[in-house]
PDB file of C-alpha atoms in Angstrom:
ATOM      1  CA  MET V  15      67.563  12.094 -91.085  1.00  0.00           C
ATOM      2  CA  TYR V  16      66.363  14.729 -88.613  1.00  0.00           C
ATOM      3  CA  VAL V  17      66.060  12.128 -85.860  1.00  0.00           C
ATOM      4  CA  CYS V  18      69.592  10.851 -86.524  1.00  0.00           C
ATOM      5  CA  HIS V  19      70.999  14.381 -86.497  1.00  0.00           C
ATOM      6  CA  ARG V  20      69.164  15.201 -83.273  1.00  0.00           C
ATOM      7  CA  ARG V  21      70.380  12.029 -81.587  1.00  0.00           C
ATOM      8  CA  TRP V  22      73.955  12.688 -82.732  1.00  0.00           C
ATOM      9  CA  ALA V  23      73.801  16.170 -81.192  1.00  0.00           C
ATOM     10  CA  ASP V  24      72.434  14.789 -77.922  1.00  0.00           C
ATOM     11  CA  TRP V  25      75.105  12.116 -77.664  1.00  0.00           C
ATOM     12  CA  PHE V  26      78.215  13.719 -79.136  1.00  0.00           C
ATOM     13  CA  TYR V  27      77.900  17.494 -79.610  1.00  0.00           C
ATOM     14  CA  GLU V  28      79.070  19.697 -76.768  1.00  0.00           C
ATOM     15  CA  PRO V  29      79.125  23.487 -77.256  1.00  0.00           C
ATOM     16  CA  ALA V  30      82.329  25.317 -76.425  1.00  0.00           C
ATOM     17  CA  GLU V  31      82.614  26.659 -72.896  1.00  0.00           C
ATOM     18  CA  HIS V  32      83.045  30.402 -72.509  1.00  0.00           C
ATOM     19  CA  ALA V  33      86.294  31.557 -70.955  1.00  0.00           C
ATOM     20  CA  TYR V  34      86.053  32.074 -67.210  1.00  0.00           C
ATOM     21  CA  THR V  35      88.228  33.187 -64.315  1.00  0.00           C
ATOM     22  CA  VAL V  36      88.115  32.294 -60.625  1.00  0.00           C
ATOM     23  CA  ALA V  37      88.955  34.588 -57.725  1.00  0.00           C
ATOM     24  CA  ALA V  38      92.207  34.028 -55.839  1.00  0.00           C
ATOM     25  CA  GLU V  39      90.319  34.145 -52.545  1.00  0.00           C
ATOM     26  CA  PRO V  40      88.651  30.873 -51.493  1.00  0.00           C
ATOM     27  CA  SER V  41      85.071  30.856 -52.781  1.00  0.00           C
ATOM     28  CA  ASP V  42      82.029  28.684 -53.517  1.00  0.00           C
ATOM     29  CA  PHE V  43      82.186  26.735 -50.263  1.00  0.00           C
ATOM     30  CA  ILE V  44      80.034  23.598 -50.313  1.00  0.00           C
ATOM     31  CA  LEU V  45      79.165  21.448 -47.306  1.00  0.00           C
ATOM     32  CA  THR V  46      78.359  17.763 -47.867  1.00  0.00           C
ATOM     33  CA  ALA V  47      77.999  14.735 -45.627  1.00  0.00           C
ATOM     34  CA  GLY V  48      80.756  12.181 -45.142  1.00  0.00           C
ATOM     35  CA  ALA V  49      80.568   8.386 -44.811  1.00  0.00           C
ATOM     36  CA  ASP V  50      78.611   8.819 -41.597  1.00  0.00           C
ATOM     37  CA  GLY V  51      76.062  11.376 -42.718  1.00  0.00           C
ATOM     38  CA  THR V  52      75.059  12.216 -39.169  1.00  0.00           C
ATOM     39  CA  CYS V  53      78.425  13.016 -37.601  1.00  0.00           C
ATOM     40  CA  SER V  54      80.798  13.720 -40.492  1.00  0.00           C
ATOM     41  CA  ARG V  55      81.098  16.690 -42.818  1.00  0.00           C
ATOM     42  CA  ILE V  56      83.127  17.462 -45.949  1.00  0.00           C
ATOM     43  CA  ILE V  57      83.798  21.056 -46.988  1.00  0.00           C
ATOM     44  CA  SER V  58      85.015  21.904 -50.497  1.00  0.00           C
ATOM     45  CA  TRP V  59      85.875  25.187 -52.191  1.00  0.00           C
ATOM     46  CA  ARG V  60      87.835  26.576 -55.110  1.00  0.00           C
ATOM     47  CA  SER V  61      90.411  29.233 -55.935  1.00  0.00           C
ATOM     48  CA  SER V  62      92.672  30.379 -58.747  1.00  0.00           C
ATOM     49  CA  SER V  63      95.648  30.113 -56.385  1.00  0.00           C
ATOM     50  CA  ALA V  64      97.642  26.930 -55.889  1.00  0.00           C
ATOM     51  CA  ASP V  65      98.837  28.066 -52.458  1.00  0.00           C
ATOM     52  CA  SER V  66      98.171  25.705 -49.569  1.00  0.00           C
ATOM     53  CA  VAL V  67      95.758  27.013 -46.954  1.00  0.00           C
ATOM     54  CA  LEU V  68      95.017  26.394 -43.300  1.00  0.00           C
ATOM     55  CA  PHE V  69      91.474  25.201 -42.574  1.00  0.00           C
ATOM     56  CA  VAL V  70      90.380  25.963 -39.010  1.00  0.00           C
ATOM     57  CA  LEU V  71      87.382  24.275 -37.377  1.00  0.00           C
ATOM     58  CA  SER V  72      86.120  25.673 -34.106  1.00  0.00           C
ATOM     59  CA  ARG V  73      83.265  25.527 -31.616  1.00  0.00           C
ATOM     60  CA  PRO V  74      82.001  28.299 -29.343  1.00  0.00           C
ATOM     61  CA  CYS V  75      84.518  27.076 -26.752  1.00  0.00           C
ATOM     62  CA  GLY V  76      87.478  27.531 -29.129  1.00  0.00           C
ATOM     63  CA  ILE V  77      89.468  25.895 -31.945  1.00  0.00           C
ATOM     64  CA  ILE V  78      89.162  22.105 -32.043  1.00  0.00           C
ATOM     65  CA  ASP V  79      91.146  21.276 -35.191  1.00  0.00           C
ATOM     66  CA  SER V  80      93.215  22.821 -37.980  1.00  0.00           C
ATOM     67  CA  VAL V  81      94.589  21.150 -41.099  1.00  0.00           C
ATOM     68  CA  VAL V  82      96.734  22.208 -44.044  1.00  0.00           C
ATOM     69  CA  VAL V  83      94.878  21.658 -47.323  1.00  0.00           C
ATOM     70  CA  ASN V  84      96.455  21.461 -50.759  1.00  0.00           C
ATOM     71  CA  GLY V  85      94.594  22.258 -53.958  1.00  0.00           C
ATOM     72  CA  ARG V  86      94.140  20.085 -57.036  1.00  0.00           C
ATOM     73  CA  LEU V  87      94.327  21.700 -60.463  1.00  0.00           C
ATOM     74  CA  ILE V  88      91.456  20.935 -62.837  1.00  0.00           C
ATOM     75  CA  ALA V  89      91.388  22.493 -66.297  1.00  0.00           C
ATOM     76  CA  SER V  90      88.591  22.668 -68.842  1.00  0.00           C
ATOM     77  CA  THR V  91      88.217  24.295 -72.245  1.00  0.00           C
ATOM     78  CA  GLY V  92      87.165  27.562 -70.591  1.00  0.00           C
ATOM     79  CA  GLY V  93      89.864  27.922 -67.945  1.00  0.00           C
ATOM     80  CA  GLU V  94      91.459  26.309 -64.922  1.00  0.00           C
ATOM     81  CA  GLN V  95      91.037  26.376 -61.154  1.00  0.00           C
ATOM     82  CA  TYR V  96      92.191  24.695 -57.975  1.00  0.00           C
ATOM     83  CA  PHE V  97      89.799  22.647 -55.859  1.00  0.00           C
ATOM     84  CA  PHE V  98      90.254  22.037 -52.136  1.00  0.00           C
ATOM     85  CA  SER V  99      88.426  19.808 -49.676  1.00  0.00           C
ATOM     86  CA  THR V 100      88.736  18.505 -46.142  1.00  0.00           C
ATOM     87  CA  GLN V 101      86.719  16.067 -44.050  1.00  0.00           C
ATOM     88  CA  PHE V 102      85.915  15.788 -40.347  1.00  0.00           C
ATOM     89  CA  ASP V 103      84.496  12.625 -38.795  1.00  0.00           C
ATOM     90  CA  SER V 104      82.899  11.676 -35.478  1.00  0.00           C
ATOM     91  CA  LEU V 105      81.784  15.215 -34.709  1.00  0.00           C
ATOM     92  CA  PRO V 106      79.772  15.581 -31.482  1.00  0.00           C
ATOM     93  CA  CYS V 107      76.414  17.306 -31.671  1.00  0.00           C
ATOM     94  CA  GLY V 108      76.532  21.071 -31.555  1.00  0.00           C
ATOM     95  CA  GLU V 109      77.509  24.217 -33.413  1.00  0.00           C
ATOM     96  CA  TYR V 110      80.673  24.528 -35.525  1.00  0.00           C
ATOM     97  CA  HIS V 111      82.414  27.411 -37.285  1.00  0.00           C
ATOM     98  CA  TYR V 112      85.088  27.257 -39.960  1.00  0.00           C
ATOM     99  CA  LYS V 113      87.418  29.557 -41.857  1.00  0.00           C
ATOM    100  CA  VAL V 114      90.253  29.310 -44.372  1.00  0.00           C
ATOM    101  CA  LEU V 115      93.513  31.179 -43.766  1.00  0.00           C
ATOM    102  CA  PRO V 116      96.766  31.560 -45.686  1.00  0.00           C
ATOM    103  CA  PHE V 117      99.178  28.815 -44.676  1.00  0.00           C
ATOM    104  CA  SER V 118     101.796  31.465 -44.056  1.00  0.00           C
ATOM    105  CA  GLY V 119     101.338  35.070 -42.993  1.00  0.00           C
ATOM    106  CA  GLU V 120      98.474  36.683 -41.114  1.00  0.00           C
ATOM    107  CA  LYS V 121      96.391  34.127 -39.190  1.00  0.00           C
ATOM    108  CA  THR V 122      93.492  36.233 -37.974  1.00  0.00           C
ATOM    109  CA  ALA V 123      90.170  36.221 -39.813  1.00  0.00           C
ATOM    110  CA  PRO V 124      86.507  36.010 -38.882  1.00  0.00           C
ATOM    111  CA  SER V 125      84.759  32.659 -39.187  1.00  0.00           C
ATOM    112  CA  PHE V 126      83.533  32.211 -42.723  1.00  0.00           C
ATOM    113  CA  ALA V 127      80.544  29.941 -42.118  1.00  0.00           C
ATOM    114  CA  SER V 128      78.964  27.655 -39.574  1.00  0.00           C
ATOM    115  CA  PHE V 129      76.992  24.424 -39.426  1.00  0.00           C
ATOM    116  CA  PHE V 130      75.166  22.411 -36.809  1.00  0.00           C
ATOM    117  CA  ILE V 131      75.318  18.694 -36.013  1.00  0.00           C
ATOM    118  CA  LYS V 132      71.959  17.479 -34.749  1.00  0.00           C
ATOM    119  CA  GLU V 133      71.283  14.483 -32.577  1.00  0.00           C
ATOM    120  CA  ASN V 134      70.735  11.265 -34.512  1.00  0.00           C
ATOM    121  CA  THR V 135      66.951  11.357 -34.762  1.00  0.00           C
ATOM    122  CA  PHE V 136      64.435  10.905 -37.549  1.00  0.00           C
ATOM    123  CA  GLU V 137      63.137  14.439 -37.069  1.00  0.00           C
ATOM    124  CA  ASN V 138      65.014  15.971 -39.988  1.00  0.00           C
ATOM    125  CA  ASN V 139      63.671  18.294 -42.666  1.00  0.00           C
ATOM    126  CA  PHE V 140      64.841  17.682 -46.235  1.00  0.00           C
ATOM    127  CA  LEU V 141      64.346  19.757 -49.350  1.00  0.00           C
ATOM    128  CA  LEU V 142      64.343  17.849 -52.650  1.00  0.00           C
ATOM    129  CA  PHE V 143      64.993  19.207 -56.158  1.00  0.00           C
ATOM    130  CA  GLY V 144      64.901  17.212 -59.375  1.00  0.00           C
ATOM    131  CA  ASP V 145      66.335  18.160 -62.791  1.00  0.00           C
ATOM    132  CA  MET V 146      66.801  21.852 -62.053  1.00  0.00           C
ATOM    133  CA  LEU V 147      68.681  22.412 -65.343  1.00  0.00           C
ATOM    134  CA  LEU V 148      70.019  25.814 -64.311  1.00  0.00           C
ATOM    135  CA  ASP V 149      72.103  27.749 -66.808  1.00  0.00           C
ATOM    136  CA  GLU V 150      73.882  31.071 -67.141  1.00  0.00           C
ATOM    137  CA  THR V 151      70.651  32.828 -68.163  1.00  0.00           C
ATOM    138  CA  LEU V 152      69.108  32.310 -64.724  1.00  0.00           C
ATOM    139  CA  GLU V 153      68.249  35.551 -63.008  1.00  0.00           C
ATOM    140  CA  PRO V 154      69.068  35.448 -59.277  1.00  0.00           C
ATOM    141  CA  TYR V 155      65.975  34.993 -57.155  1.00  0.00           C
ATOM    142  CA  GLU V 156      65.295  34.177 -53.536  1.00  0.00           C
ATOM    143  CA  PHE V 157      64.246  30.798 -52.203  1.00  0.00           C
ATOM    144  CA  CYS V 158      63.361  29.959 -48.618  1.00  0.00           C
ATOM    145  CA  PHE V 159      65.750  27.407 -47.094  1.00  0.00           C
ATOM    146  CA  ASP V 160      64.686  28.067 -43.496  1.00  0.00           C
ATOM    147  CA  SER V 161      64.645  25.108 -41.069  1.00  0.00           C
ATOM    148  CA  VAL V 162      66.212  22.725 -43.606  1.00  0.00           C
ATOM    149  CA  ASP V 163      68.624  20.034 -42.349  1.00  0.00           C
ATOM    150  CA  ALA V 164      69.800  18.901 -45.806  1.00  0.00           C
ATOM    151  CA  VAL V 165      69.143  19.680 -49.468  1.00  0.00           C
ATOM    152  CA  LEU V 166      68.891  16.799 -51.955  1.00  0.00           C
ATOM    153  CA  TYR V 167      69.254  17.091 -55.733  1.00  0.00           C
ATOM    154  CA  MET V 168      68.179  14.254 -58.019  1.00  0.00           C
ATOM    155  CA  GLY V 169      70.446  14.827 -61.009  1.00  0.00           C
ATOM    156  CA  ASN V 170      71.125  17.662 -63.440  1.00  0.00           C
ATOM    157  CA  ILE V 171      71.356  20.714 -61.233  1.00  0.00           C
ATOM    158  CA  CYS V 172      72.766  22.490 -64.307  1.00  0.00           C
ATOM    159  CA  ALA V 173      71.766  22.379 -67.967  1.00  0.00           C
ATOM    160  CA  SER V 174      75.417  21.941 -68.980  1.00  0.00           C
ATOM    161  CA  ARG V 175      78.856  21.268 -67.498  1.00  0.00           C
ATOM    162  CA  THR V 176      80.064  24.843 -68.006  1.00  0.00           C
ATOM    163  CA  ASP V 177      81.410  27.018 -65.238  1.00  0.00           C
ATOM    164  CA  GLN V 178      78.801  29.641 -66.067  1.00  0.00           C
ATOM    165  CA  ALA V 179      75.960  27.189 -65.442  1.00  0.00           C
ATOM    166  CA  PHE V 180      77.485  26.110 -62.127  1.00  0.00           C
ATOM    167  CA  ARG V 181      77.628  29.741 -61.001  1.00  0.00           C
ATOM    168  CA  SER V 182      73.854  29.930 -61.425  1.00  0.00           C
ATOM    169  CA  TRP V 183      73.477  27.058 -58.965  1.00  0.00           C
ATOM    170  CA  SER V 184      76.051  28.670 -56.685  1.00  0.00           C
ATOM    171  CA  ARG V 185      74.052  31.914 -56.598  1.00  0.00           C
ATOM    172  CA  PHE V 186      70.779  30.052 -56.074  1.00  0.00           C
ATOM    173  CA  THR V 187      72.155  28.209 -53.019  1.00  0.00           C
ATOM    174  CA  ALA V 188      74.393  30.994 -51.689  1.00  0.00           C
ATOM    175  CA  ASP V 189      72.544  31.192 -48.360  1.00  0.00           C
ATOM    176  CA  VAL V 190      72.657  27.475 -47.617  1.00  0.00           C
ATOM    177  CA  ARG V 191      75.381  25.525 -49.475  1.00  0.00           C
ATOM    178  CA  SER V 192      78.145  26.370 -46.965  1.00  0.00           C
ATOM    179  CA  SER V 193      76.132  25.573 -43.833  1.00  0.00           C
ATOM    180  CA  VAL V 194      73.642  22.805 -44.724  1.00  0.00           C
ATOM    181  CA  PRO V 195      74.688  19.461 -46.300  1.00  0.00           C
ATOM    182  CA  GLN V 196      74.148  19.390 -50.057  1.00  0.00           C
ATOM    183  CA  LEU V 197      73.473  15.831 -51.231  1.00  0.00           C
ATOM    184  CA  LEU V 198      73.591  15.247 -54.983  1.00  0.00           C
ATOM    185  CA  ILE V 199      73.103  12.480 -57.497  1.00  0.00           C
ATOM    186  CA  PRO V 200      74.731  13.266 -60.866  1.00  0.00           C
ATOM    187  CA  GLY V 201      72.551  13.440 -63.967  1.00  0.00           C
ATOM    188  CA  ASP V 202      73.331  12.696 -67.585  1.00  0.00           C
ATOM    189  CA  ARG V 203      74.349  16.326 -68.225  1.00  0.00           C
ATOM    190  CA  ASP V 204      77.099  16.032 -65.607  1.00  0.00           C
ATOM    191  CA  PHE V 205      78.908  13.541 -67.860  1.00  0.00           C
ATOM    192  CA  SER V 206      81.029  14.230 -70.911  1.00  0.00           C
ATOM    193  CA  LYS V 207      79.503  13.323 -74.269  1.00  0.00           C
ATOM    194  CA  GLY V 208      80.899  10.640 -76.555  1.00  0.00           C
ATOM    195  CA  VAL V 209      81.196   6.887 -76.803  1.00  0.00           C
ATOM    196  CA  ILE V 210      82.769   6.707 -73.332  1.00  0.00           C
ATOM    197  CA  ARG V 211      81.070   9.120 -70.962  1.00  0.00           C
ATOM    198  CA  LYS V 212      82.875  10.283 -67.832  1.00  0.00           C
ATOM    199  CA  LEU V 213      81.650  12.285 -64.873  1.00  0.00           C
ATOM    200  CA  ASP V 214      83.010  15.822 -65.034  1.00  0.00           C
ATOM    201  CA  PRO V 215      86.039  16.052 -62.700  1.00  0.00           C
ATOM    202  CA  ARG V 216      84.774  19.444 -61.522  1.00  0.00           C
ATOM    203  CA  TRP V 217      81.543  17.821 -60.323  1.00  0.00           C
ATOM    204  CA  LYS V 218      83.520  15.250 -58.337  1.00  0.00           C
ATOM    205  CA  ALA V 219      85.740  17.961 -56.867  1.00  0.00           C
ATOM    206  CA  ARG V 220      82.823  20.151 -55.792  1.00  0.00           C
ATOM    207  CA  PHE V 221      80.569  17.480 -54.351  1.00  0.00           C
ATOM    208  CA  VAL V 222      83.103  15.303 -52.576  1.00  0.00           C
ATOM    209  CA  TYR V 223      81.903  11.950 -51.258  1.00  0.00           C
ATOM    210  CA  PRO V 224      83.936   9.234 -49.519  1.00  0.00           C
TER     211      PRO V 224
END
């Protein structure tokens, strides 16, 4: 009986998510690779505001592209938020800066983050994590991401699908997730529980792949 109850809990029981709120300012920027991992980049972020924004990509020589990005509303039992993403392909090697501005109104703001496109060589440094299972009880601590070209995660970066657990991962990677490609494979805890299991739409919105 104990085994049956334990298996039922693992397959079907999902604790309620605590209520959460998201800032109106764009936050939790995540950089991933596009279809061509070497020369394409996808940037995603979230906000509580549905307002369209202007994403500006620049190089040291000046602005090279700007696009209007619309958000997509995703709600869960704990709250709701808007997710945004944009992709750039065929980027030449070099340094890039990006920022997000209101679509209307003041258009001046410092660059939010930067990333670097390296030449297509095999001399890349990767950092690999497996089954991190972070949750809201994680105390922030420092980790050295120096000289890393990409960070790979082999499933289950969080112990649950809650927003609070994701914020633990967001804090852990704060110094690198907006400037170094984050490459993830979803784990079983990223899927809803039940007879038909579906990948959490928030996971797909955060870690956008072509």
